[in-house]
Coordinates of C-alpha atoms and ligand atoms in Angstrom, one line a residue:
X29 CA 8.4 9.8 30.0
X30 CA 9.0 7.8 27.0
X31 CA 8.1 3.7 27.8
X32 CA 8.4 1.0 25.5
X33 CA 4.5 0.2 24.3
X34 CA 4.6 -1.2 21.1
X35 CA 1.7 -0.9 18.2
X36 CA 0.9 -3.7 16.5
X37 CA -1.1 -1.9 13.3
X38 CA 2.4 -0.1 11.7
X39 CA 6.2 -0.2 12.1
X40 CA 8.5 3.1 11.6
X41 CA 10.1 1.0 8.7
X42 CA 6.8 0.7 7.2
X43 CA 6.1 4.7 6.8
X44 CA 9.7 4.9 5.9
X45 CA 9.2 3.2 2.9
X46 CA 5.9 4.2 2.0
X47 CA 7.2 7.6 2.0
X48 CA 10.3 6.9 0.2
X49 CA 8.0 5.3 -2.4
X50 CA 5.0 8.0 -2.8
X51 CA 7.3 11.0 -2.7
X52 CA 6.6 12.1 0.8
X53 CA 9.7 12.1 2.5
X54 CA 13.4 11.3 1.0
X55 CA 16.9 11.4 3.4
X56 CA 18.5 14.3 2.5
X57 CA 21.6 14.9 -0.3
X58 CA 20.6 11.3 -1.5
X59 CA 22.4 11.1 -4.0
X60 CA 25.1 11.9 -2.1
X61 CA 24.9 8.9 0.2
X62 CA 22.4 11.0 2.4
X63 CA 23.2 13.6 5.5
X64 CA 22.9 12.5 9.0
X65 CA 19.7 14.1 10.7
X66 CA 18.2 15.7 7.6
X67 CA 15.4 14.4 5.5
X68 CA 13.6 16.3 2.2
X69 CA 10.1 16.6 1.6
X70 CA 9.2 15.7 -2.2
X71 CA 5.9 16.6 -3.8
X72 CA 3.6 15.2 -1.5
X73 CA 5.2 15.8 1.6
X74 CA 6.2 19.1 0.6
X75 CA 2.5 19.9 0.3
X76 CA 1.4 17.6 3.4
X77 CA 3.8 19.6 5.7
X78 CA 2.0 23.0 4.5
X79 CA -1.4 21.7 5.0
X80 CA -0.1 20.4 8.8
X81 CA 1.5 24.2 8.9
X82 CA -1.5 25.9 8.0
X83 CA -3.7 23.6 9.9
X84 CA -1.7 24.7 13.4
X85 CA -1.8 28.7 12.1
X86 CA -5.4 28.8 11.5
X87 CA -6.3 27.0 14.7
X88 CA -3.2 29.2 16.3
X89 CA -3.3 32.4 14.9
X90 CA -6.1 33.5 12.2
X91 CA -9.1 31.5 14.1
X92 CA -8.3 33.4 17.1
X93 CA -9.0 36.9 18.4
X94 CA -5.8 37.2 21.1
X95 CA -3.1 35.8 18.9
X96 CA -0.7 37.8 16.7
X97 CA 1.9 36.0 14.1
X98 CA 5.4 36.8 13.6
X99 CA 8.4 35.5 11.2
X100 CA 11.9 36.5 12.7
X101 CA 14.9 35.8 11.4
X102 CA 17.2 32.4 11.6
X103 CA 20.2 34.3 13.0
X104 CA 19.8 36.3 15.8
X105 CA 22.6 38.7 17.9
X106 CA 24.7 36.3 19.8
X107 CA 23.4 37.5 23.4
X108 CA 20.1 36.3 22.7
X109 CA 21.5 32.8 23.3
X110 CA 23.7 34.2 26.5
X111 CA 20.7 35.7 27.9
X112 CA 18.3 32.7 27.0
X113 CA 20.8 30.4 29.1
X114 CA 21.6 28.3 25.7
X115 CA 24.8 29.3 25.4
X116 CA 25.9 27.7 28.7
X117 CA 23.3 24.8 29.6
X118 CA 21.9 23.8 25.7
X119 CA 23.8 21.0 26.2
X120 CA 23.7 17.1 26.1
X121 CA 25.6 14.3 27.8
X122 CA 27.7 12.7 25.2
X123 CA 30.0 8.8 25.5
X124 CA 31.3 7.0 23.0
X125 CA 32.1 3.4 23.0
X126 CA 35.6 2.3 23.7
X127 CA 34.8 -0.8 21.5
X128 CA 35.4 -1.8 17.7
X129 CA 32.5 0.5 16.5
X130 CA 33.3 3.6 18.8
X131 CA 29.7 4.5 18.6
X132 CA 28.8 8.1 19.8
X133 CA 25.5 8.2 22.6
X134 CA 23.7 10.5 24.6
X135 CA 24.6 9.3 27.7
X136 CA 21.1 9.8 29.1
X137 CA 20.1 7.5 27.0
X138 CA 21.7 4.7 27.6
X139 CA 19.8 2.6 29.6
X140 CA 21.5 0.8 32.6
X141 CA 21.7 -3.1 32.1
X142 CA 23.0 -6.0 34.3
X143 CA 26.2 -7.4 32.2
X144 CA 29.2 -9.7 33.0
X145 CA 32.6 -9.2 31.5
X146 CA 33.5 -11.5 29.0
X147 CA 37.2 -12.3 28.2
X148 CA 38.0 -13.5 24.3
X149 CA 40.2 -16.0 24.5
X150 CA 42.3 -17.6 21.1
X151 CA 42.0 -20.9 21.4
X152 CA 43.3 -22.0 17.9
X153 CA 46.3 -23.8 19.4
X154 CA 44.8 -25.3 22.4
X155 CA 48.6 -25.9 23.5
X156 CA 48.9 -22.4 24.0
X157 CA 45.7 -20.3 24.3
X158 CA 46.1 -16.6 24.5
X159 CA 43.5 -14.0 25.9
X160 CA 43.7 -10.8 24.0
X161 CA 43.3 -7.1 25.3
X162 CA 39.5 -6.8 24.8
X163 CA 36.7 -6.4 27.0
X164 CA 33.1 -7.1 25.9
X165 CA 30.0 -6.7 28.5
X166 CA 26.9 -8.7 27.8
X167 CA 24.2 -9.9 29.8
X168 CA 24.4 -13.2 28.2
X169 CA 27.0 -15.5 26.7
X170 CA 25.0 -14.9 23.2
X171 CA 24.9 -11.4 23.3
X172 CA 28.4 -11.3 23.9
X173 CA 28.8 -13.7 21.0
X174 CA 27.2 -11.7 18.9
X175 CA 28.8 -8.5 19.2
X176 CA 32.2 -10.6 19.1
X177 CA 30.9 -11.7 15.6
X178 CA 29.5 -8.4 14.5
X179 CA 32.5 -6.0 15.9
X180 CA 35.3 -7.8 17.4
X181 CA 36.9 -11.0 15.2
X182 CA 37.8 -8.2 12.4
X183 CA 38.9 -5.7 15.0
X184 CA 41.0 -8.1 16.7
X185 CA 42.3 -10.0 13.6
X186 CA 40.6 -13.0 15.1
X187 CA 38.7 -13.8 11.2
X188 CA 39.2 -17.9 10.5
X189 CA 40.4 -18.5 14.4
X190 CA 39.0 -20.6 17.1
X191 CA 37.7 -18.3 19.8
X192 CA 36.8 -18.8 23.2
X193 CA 34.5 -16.3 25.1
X194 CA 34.3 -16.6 28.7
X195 CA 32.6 -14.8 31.6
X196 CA 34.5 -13.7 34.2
X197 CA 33.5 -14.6 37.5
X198 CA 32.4 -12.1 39.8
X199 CA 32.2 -9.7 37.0
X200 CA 28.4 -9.2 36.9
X201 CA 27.1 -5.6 37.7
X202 CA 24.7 -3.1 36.9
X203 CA 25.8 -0.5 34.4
X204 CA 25.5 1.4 31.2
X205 CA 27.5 -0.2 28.2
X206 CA 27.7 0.0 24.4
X207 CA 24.5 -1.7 23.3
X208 CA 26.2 -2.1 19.7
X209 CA 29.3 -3.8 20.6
X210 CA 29.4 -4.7 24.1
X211 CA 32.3 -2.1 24.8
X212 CA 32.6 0.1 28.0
X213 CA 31.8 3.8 27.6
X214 CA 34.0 7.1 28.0
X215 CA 32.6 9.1 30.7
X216 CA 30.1 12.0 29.4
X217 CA 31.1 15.0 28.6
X218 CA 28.8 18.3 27.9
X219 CA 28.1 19.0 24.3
X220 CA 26.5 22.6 22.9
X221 CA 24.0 21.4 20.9
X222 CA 24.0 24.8 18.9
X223 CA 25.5 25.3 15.3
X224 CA 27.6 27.8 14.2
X225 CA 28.3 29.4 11.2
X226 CA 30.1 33.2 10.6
X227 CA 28.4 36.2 9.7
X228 CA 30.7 38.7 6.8
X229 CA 33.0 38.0 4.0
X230 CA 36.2 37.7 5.7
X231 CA 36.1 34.5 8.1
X232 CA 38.9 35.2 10.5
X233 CA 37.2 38.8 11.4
X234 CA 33.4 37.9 10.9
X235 CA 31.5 37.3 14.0
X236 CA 30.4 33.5 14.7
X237 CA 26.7 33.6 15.2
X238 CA 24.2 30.4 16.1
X239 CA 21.7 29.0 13.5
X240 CA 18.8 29.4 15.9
X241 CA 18.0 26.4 18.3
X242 CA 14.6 27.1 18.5
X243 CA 12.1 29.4 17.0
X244 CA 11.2 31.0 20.8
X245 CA 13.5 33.4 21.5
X246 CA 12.8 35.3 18.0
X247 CA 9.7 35.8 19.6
X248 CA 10.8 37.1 23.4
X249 CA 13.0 39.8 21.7
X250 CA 10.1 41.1 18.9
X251 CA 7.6 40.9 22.6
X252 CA 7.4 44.7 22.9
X253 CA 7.6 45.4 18.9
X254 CA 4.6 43.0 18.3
X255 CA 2.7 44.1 21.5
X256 CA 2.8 47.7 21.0
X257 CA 2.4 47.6 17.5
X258 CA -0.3 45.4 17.6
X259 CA -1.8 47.5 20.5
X260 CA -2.2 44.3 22.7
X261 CA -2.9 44.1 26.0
X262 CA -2.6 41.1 28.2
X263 CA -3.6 38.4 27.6
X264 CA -2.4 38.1 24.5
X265 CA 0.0 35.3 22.3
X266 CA 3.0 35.7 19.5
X267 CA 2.7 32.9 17.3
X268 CA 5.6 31.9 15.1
X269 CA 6.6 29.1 12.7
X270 CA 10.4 28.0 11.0
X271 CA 13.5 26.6 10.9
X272 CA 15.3 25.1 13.5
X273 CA 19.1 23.3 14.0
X274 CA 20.3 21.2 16.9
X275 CA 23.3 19.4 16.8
X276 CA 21.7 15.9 17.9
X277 CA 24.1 13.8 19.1
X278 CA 21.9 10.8 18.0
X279 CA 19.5 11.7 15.3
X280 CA 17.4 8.9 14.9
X281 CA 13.9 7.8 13.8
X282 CA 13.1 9.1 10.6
X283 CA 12.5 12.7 11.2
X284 CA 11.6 12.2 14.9
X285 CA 15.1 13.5 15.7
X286 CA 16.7 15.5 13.2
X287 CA 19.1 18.2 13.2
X288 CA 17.4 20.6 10.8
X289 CA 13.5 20.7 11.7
X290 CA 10.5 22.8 11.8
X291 CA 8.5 24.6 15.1
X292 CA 5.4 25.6 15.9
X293 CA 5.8 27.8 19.2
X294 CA 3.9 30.3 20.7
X295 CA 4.6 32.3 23.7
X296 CA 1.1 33.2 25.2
X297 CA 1.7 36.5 27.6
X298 CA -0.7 36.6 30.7
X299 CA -1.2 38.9 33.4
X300 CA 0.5 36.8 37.0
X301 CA -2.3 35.8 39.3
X302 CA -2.0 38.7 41.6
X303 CA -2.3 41.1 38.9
X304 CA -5.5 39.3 37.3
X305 CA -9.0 41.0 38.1
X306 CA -12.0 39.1 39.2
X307 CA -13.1 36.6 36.2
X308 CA -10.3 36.3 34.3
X309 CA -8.0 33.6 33.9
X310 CA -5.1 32.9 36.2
X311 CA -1.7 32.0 34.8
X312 CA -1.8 28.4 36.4
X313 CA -5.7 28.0 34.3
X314 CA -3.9 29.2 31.3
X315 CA -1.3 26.6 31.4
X316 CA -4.6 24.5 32.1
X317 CA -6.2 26.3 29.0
X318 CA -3.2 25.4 26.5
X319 CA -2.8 21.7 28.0
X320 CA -6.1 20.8 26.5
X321 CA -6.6 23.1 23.2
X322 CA -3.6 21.9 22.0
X323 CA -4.4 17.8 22.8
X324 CA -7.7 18.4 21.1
X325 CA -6.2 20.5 18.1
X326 CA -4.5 16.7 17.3
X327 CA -8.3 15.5 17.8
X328 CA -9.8 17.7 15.9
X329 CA -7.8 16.7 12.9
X330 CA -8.2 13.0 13.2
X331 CA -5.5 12.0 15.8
X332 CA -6.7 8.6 17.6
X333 CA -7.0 10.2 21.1
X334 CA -6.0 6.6 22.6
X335 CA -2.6 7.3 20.8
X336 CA -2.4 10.7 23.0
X337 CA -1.9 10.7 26.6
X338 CA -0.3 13.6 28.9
X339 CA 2.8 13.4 30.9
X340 CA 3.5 16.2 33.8
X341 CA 7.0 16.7 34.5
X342 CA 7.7 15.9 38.0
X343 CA 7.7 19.1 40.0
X344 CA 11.5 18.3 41.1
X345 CA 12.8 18.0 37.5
X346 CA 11.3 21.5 36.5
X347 CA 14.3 24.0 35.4
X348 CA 13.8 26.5 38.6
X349 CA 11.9 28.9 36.5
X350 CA 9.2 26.7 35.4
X351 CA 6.0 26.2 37.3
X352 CA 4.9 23.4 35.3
X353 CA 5.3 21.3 32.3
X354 CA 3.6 19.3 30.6
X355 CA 4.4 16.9 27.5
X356 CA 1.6 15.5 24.9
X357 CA 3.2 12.1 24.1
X358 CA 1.8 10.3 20.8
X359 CA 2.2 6.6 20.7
X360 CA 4.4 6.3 17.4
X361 CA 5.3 2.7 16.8
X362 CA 8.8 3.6 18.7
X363 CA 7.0 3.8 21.8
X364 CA 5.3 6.7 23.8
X365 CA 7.5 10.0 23.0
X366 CA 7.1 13.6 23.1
X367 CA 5.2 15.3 20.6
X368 CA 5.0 18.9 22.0
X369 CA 5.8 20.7 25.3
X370 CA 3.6 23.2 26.8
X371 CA 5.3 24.8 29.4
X372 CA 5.0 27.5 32.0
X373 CA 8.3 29.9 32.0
X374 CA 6.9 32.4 34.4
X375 CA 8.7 35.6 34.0
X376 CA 12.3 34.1 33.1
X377 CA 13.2 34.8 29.6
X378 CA 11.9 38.5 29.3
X379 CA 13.6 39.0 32.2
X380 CA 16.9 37.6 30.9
X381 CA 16.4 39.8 27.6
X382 CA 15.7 42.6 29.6
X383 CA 19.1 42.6 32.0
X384 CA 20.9 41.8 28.8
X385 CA 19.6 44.0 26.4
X386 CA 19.2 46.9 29.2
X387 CA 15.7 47.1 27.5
X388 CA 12.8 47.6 29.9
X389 CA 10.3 44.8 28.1
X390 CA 7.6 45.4 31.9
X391 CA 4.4 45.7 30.9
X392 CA 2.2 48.6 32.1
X393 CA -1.2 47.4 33.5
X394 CA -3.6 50.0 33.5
X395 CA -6.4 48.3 35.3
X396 CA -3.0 47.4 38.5
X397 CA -1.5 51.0 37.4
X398 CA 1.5 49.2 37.7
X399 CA 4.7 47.6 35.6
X400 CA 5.4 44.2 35.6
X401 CA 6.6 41.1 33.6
X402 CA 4.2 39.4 32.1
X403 CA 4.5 35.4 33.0
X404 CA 4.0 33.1 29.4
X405 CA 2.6 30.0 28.8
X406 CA 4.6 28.5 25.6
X407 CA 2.8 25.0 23.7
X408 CA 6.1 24.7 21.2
X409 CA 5.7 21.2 18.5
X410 CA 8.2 19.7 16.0
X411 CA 6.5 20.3 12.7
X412 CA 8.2 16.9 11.6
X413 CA 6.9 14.8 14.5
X414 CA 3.5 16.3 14.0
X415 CA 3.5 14.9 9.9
X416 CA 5.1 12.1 11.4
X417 CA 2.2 11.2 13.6
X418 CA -0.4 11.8 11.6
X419 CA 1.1 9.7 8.6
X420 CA 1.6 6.2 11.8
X421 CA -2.2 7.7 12.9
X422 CA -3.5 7.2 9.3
X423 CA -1.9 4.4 8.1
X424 CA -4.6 1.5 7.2
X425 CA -4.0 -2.1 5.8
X426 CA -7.3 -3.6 4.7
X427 CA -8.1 -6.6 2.6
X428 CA -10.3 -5.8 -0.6
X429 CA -11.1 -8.5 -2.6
X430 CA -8.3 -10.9 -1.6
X431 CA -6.2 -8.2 -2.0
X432 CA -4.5 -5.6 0.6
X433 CA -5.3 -1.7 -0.1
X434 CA -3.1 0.5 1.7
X435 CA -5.3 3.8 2.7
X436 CA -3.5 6.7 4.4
X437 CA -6.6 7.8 6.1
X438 CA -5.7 11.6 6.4
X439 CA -8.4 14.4 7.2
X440 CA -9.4 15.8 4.7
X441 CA -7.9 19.4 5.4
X442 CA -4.0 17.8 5.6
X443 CA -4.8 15.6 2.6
X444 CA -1.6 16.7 0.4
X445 CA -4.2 16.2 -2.8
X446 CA -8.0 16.6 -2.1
X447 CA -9.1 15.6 -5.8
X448 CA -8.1 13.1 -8.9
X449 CA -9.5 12.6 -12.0
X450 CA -8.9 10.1 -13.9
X451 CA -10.6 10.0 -17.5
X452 CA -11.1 5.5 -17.7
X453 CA -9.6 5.4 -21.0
X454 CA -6.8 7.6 -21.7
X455 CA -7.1 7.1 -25.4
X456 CA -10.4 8.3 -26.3
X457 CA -9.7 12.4 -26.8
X458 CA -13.3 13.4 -25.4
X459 CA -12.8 11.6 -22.1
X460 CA -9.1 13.4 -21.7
X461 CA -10.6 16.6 -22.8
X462 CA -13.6 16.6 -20.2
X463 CA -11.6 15.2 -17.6
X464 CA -8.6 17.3 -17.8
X465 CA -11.1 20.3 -17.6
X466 CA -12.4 19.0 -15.0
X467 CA -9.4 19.2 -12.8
X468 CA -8.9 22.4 -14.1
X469 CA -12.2 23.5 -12.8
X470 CA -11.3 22.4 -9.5
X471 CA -7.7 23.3 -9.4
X472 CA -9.1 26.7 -8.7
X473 CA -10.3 25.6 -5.7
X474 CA -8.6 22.7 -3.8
X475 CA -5.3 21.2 -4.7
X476 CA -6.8 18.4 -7.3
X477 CA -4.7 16.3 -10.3
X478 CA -5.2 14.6 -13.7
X479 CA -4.1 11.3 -14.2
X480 CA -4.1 8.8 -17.2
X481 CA -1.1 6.8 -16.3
X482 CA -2.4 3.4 -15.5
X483 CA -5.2 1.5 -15.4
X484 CA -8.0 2.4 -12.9
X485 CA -7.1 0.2 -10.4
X486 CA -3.5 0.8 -10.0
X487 CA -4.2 4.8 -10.5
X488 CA -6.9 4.0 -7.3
X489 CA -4.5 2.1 -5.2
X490 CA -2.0 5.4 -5.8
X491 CA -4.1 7.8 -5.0
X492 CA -5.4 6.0 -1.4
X493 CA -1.7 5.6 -0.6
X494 CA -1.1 9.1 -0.4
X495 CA -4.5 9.7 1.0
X496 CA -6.4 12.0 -1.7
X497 CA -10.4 11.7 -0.2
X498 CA -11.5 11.5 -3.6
X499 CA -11.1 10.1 -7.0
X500 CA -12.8 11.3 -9.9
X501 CA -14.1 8.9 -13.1
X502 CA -14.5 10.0 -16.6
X503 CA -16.0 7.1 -18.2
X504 CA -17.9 6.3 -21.6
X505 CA -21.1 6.9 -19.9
X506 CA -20.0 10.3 -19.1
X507 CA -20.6 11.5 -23.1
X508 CA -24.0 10.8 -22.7
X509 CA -25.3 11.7 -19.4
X510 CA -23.0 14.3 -18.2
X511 CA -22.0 12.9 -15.0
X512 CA -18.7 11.2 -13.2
X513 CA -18.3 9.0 -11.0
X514 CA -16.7 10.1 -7.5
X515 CA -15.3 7.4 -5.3
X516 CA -14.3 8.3 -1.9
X517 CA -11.5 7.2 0.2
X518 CA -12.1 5.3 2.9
X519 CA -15.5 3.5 2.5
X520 CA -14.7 3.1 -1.4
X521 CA -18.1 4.6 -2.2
X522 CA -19.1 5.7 -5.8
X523 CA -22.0 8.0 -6.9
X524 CA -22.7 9.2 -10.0
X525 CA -22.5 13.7 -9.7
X526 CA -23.1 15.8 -12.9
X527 CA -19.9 17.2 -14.3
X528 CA -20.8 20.8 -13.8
X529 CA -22.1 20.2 -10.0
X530 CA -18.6 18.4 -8.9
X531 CA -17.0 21.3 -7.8
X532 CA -19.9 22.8 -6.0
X533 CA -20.3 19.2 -4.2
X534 CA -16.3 18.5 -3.4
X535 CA -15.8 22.4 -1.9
X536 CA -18.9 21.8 0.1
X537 CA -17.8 17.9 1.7
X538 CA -14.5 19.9 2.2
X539 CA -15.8 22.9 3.7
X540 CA -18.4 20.7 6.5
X541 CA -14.8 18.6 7.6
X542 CA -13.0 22.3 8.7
X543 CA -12.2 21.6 12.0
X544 CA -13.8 23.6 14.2
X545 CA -12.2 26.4 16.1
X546 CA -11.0 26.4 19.6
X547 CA -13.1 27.6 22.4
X548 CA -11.4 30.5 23.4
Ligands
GAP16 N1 11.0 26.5 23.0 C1 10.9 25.3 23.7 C2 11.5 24.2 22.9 O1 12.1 24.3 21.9 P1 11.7 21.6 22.9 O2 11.0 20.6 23.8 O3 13.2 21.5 22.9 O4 11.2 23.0 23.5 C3 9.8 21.7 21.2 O5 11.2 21.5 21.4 C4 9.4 20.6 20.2 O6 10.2 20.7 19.0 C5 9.5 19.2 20.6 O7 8.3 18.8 21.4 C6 9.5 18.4 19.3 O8 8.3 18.3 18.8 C7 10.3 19.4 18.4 N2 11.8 19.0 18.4 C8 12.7 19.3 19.3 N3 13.9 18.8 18.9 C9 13.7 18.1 17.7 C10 14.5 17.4 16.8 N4 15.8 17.3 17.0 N5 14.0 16.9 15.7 C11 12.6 17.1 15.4 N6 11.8 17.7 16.3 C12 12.3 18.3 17.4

């Protein structure tokens, strides 16, 4: 469960604006004033997000001899979501505030404080004071003060009057108010977190269908497509990535909780223990199995594993279905929070599609002679939270030379750009001409640029922001002895490479950082 450890080396509003400012992330329809819960990627995030993307489907899928990949679509039939259980219990507790700013809360996360009630009384003419019809809960006379200033004077028409607050006595108790203006909440009510939209030309006789929730259940219903047509026996996984909406009541920080997001799920598909043969994995060592790969897929590409940490849910807050779940919490500089969910759904949702669909999905295990339902392990991640935590996990401030660099210490594999060069004088042709073939050169290979839009240091400083491992230099020298210079990253190292090896030496550095596959 989430807890309120603080870091001390970045704040969220520090990545915010680094990635407003180096094109990695903008809020969506800017220009418009932005959309609630949706964020863009611009060039560098754009191409940060594919590298995290294909990081998680080579590890997932292509490194791996028992994994197949599948793309379904967005939309799905409308039963899917009766038979997955969404339609009925996707839903979250929703209040809103019965103060001045009628803010809107997931009630569950609200967290329960000891207040006192606080009257506002008009004091202006002291002859004739007058308490109004407003009720403000604080745990302290300045709290309640400042929500009065912040929310209530204008509400109340109070602006340029003498005001009086005062606790009323015996009013203290323990219980969940508005933490923006001090106002007592409506009681929850359930809320679907699924969007809508309709499917033909004519709205009043199209069908409404659901903009998928999560990317799961595409998987579920292609289970017997994928697995017969990839002639899989158990075990085996179906790997998918994309799009997915939820009607957050509170998006909030960044894109840590958005309403249009990205997944990584895959449903792994293994045999229940009494069906397994002597040697093989159990369900329950599966789970086990996926707990750790996928912790040590974020430590394999250069996640701080002090910043990762494991949280079971507690057996009694399991849905019925599950026999275990487990989160992999990252500490991002909100606090401890869930980065992805493995889980262990026994048989549940194949069994849903299949009294639904009147499809028989059992499996036939030869080596039994016998159908049953396979039981799945699912490790499902937030593509978003993922970039998000390995930008916080990167971010360095160092002093260099009295002056402070900021490094975005990436691996090398999600760097968004692996190579600059950067002829040192942009207006001598020869050094623009070798340099700009140089990126060519290596263009071919790794995602590298050509720059000559500042001075060195300031082209430098650009390039370590957005985390490129290394920057090449064309300089004077370069006429005569062929070489460049190639500084890297981190330690700010330079040597001096011949022009025609560069390519040879940046694809080998990049090849020895692959990760290395997962023990399987
Ligand atoms: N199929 C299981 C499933 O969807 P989930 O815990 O609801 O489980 C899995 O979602 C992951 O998707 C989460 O761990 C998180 O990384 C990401 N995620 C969920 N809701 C999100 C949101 N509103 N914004 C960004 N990422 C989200």
């Amino acid at each position: 469960m989430a807890d309120k450890t603080q870091r001390s080396d970045v704040t969220l509003d520090t990545i915010v604006s680094l990635c407003k400012r180096r094109g990695i992330i903008f809020p969506g329809s800017d220009i418009y004033g932005g959309l609630q819960g949706t964020f863009d990627y611009g060039p560098i995030g754009a191409e940060l997000k594919r590298n995290v993307k294909d990081a998680w489907w080579r590890a997932m899928v292509q490194d791996r001899f028992d994994i197949e990949g599948i793309d379904s679509c967005l939309l799905l039939h409308p039963s899917v979501w009766k038979a997955s259980g969404h339609v009925e219990n996707f839903t979250d507790p929703l209040c809103d505030s019965l103060g001045p700013s009628r803010k809107r809360y997931r009630a569950d996360h609200i967290e329960e404080a000891e207040c006192a009630r606080f009257l506002v009384i008009d004091v202006t003419d002291e002859a004739a004071p007058r308490t109004l019809e407003a009720e403000i809960w604080a745990p302290t006379k300045k709290k309640a003060k400042e929500f009065f200033q912040q929310w209530w004077e204008k509400a109340l028409g109070l602006e340029g009057r003498r005001v009086k607050l005062e606790e009323v006595e015996g009013s203290r108790t323990t219980g969940r108010f508005s933490p923006d203006d001090g106002g007592r909440l409506t009681e929850p009510r359930m809320f679907n977190l699924m969007l809508t939209t309709t499917l033909g030309p004519v709205e009043e006789s199209s069908a409404k269908v659901y903009l998928r929730p999560e990317t799961a259940q595409g998987i579920f219903i292609n289970f017997d497509n994928a697995r017969t047509t990839a002639r899989r026996k158990l075990p085996f996984g179906i790997a998918q990535q994309g799009k997915s909406f939820r009607n957050e009541i509170t998006p909030r920080n960044f894109i840590f909780r958005t309403r249009e997001f990205e997944q990584m799920e895959m449903e792994f598909f293994c045999k229940p223990v009494e069906f397994c043969q002597t040697g093989e994995r159990t369900d329950m060592e599966w789970f086990e199995y996926w707990r750790n790969e996928r912790l040590d897929w974020f430590v394999r590409l250069g996640i701080n594993r002090e910043n990762l940490r494991f949280y079971d849910h507690p057996k009694e807050k399991l849905s019925h279905y599950s026999r275990g779940t487990t989160d992999i919490e990252y500490l991002y500089p909100i606090g401890w929070q869930e980065l992805e969910g493995i889980a262990h759904r026994g048989n549940f949702d194949l069994t849903q599609h299949m009294e639904h669909s009147g499809k028989d999905l059992r499996y036939f295990d030869p080596e039994a002679n016998t159908h049953y339902v396979p039981y799945v392990i699912e490790p499902a991640v937030g593509v978003d939270r993922t970039v998000l935590a390995f930008l916080c996990d990167a971010y360095r401030e160092e002093e260099v030379k009295d002056r402070k660099r900021v490094v975005l210490a990436l691996h090398k594999h999600l760097a968004p750009i692996k190579a600059a060069v950067l002829p040192l004088l942009a207006n001598r042709p020869e050094l623009v001409e070798r340099a700009h073939k140089l990126a060519a050169d290596l263009k071919r290979h790794m995602n590298a640029v050509y720059d000559d839009t500042g001075a060195i240091g300031k082209l430098y400083r650009r390039q370590d922001e957005i985390g490129t491992p290394w920057c090449i230099t064309v300089d004077v020298e370069s006429l005569d002895d062929q070489a460049v210079t190639i500084r890297e990253r981190d330690s700010m190292e330079q040597r001096r490479v011949p022009i025609d090896r560069v390519v040879e030496v940046l694809r080998a550095d990049l090849e020895a950082a692959a990760p290395a596959p997962a023990a399987q």
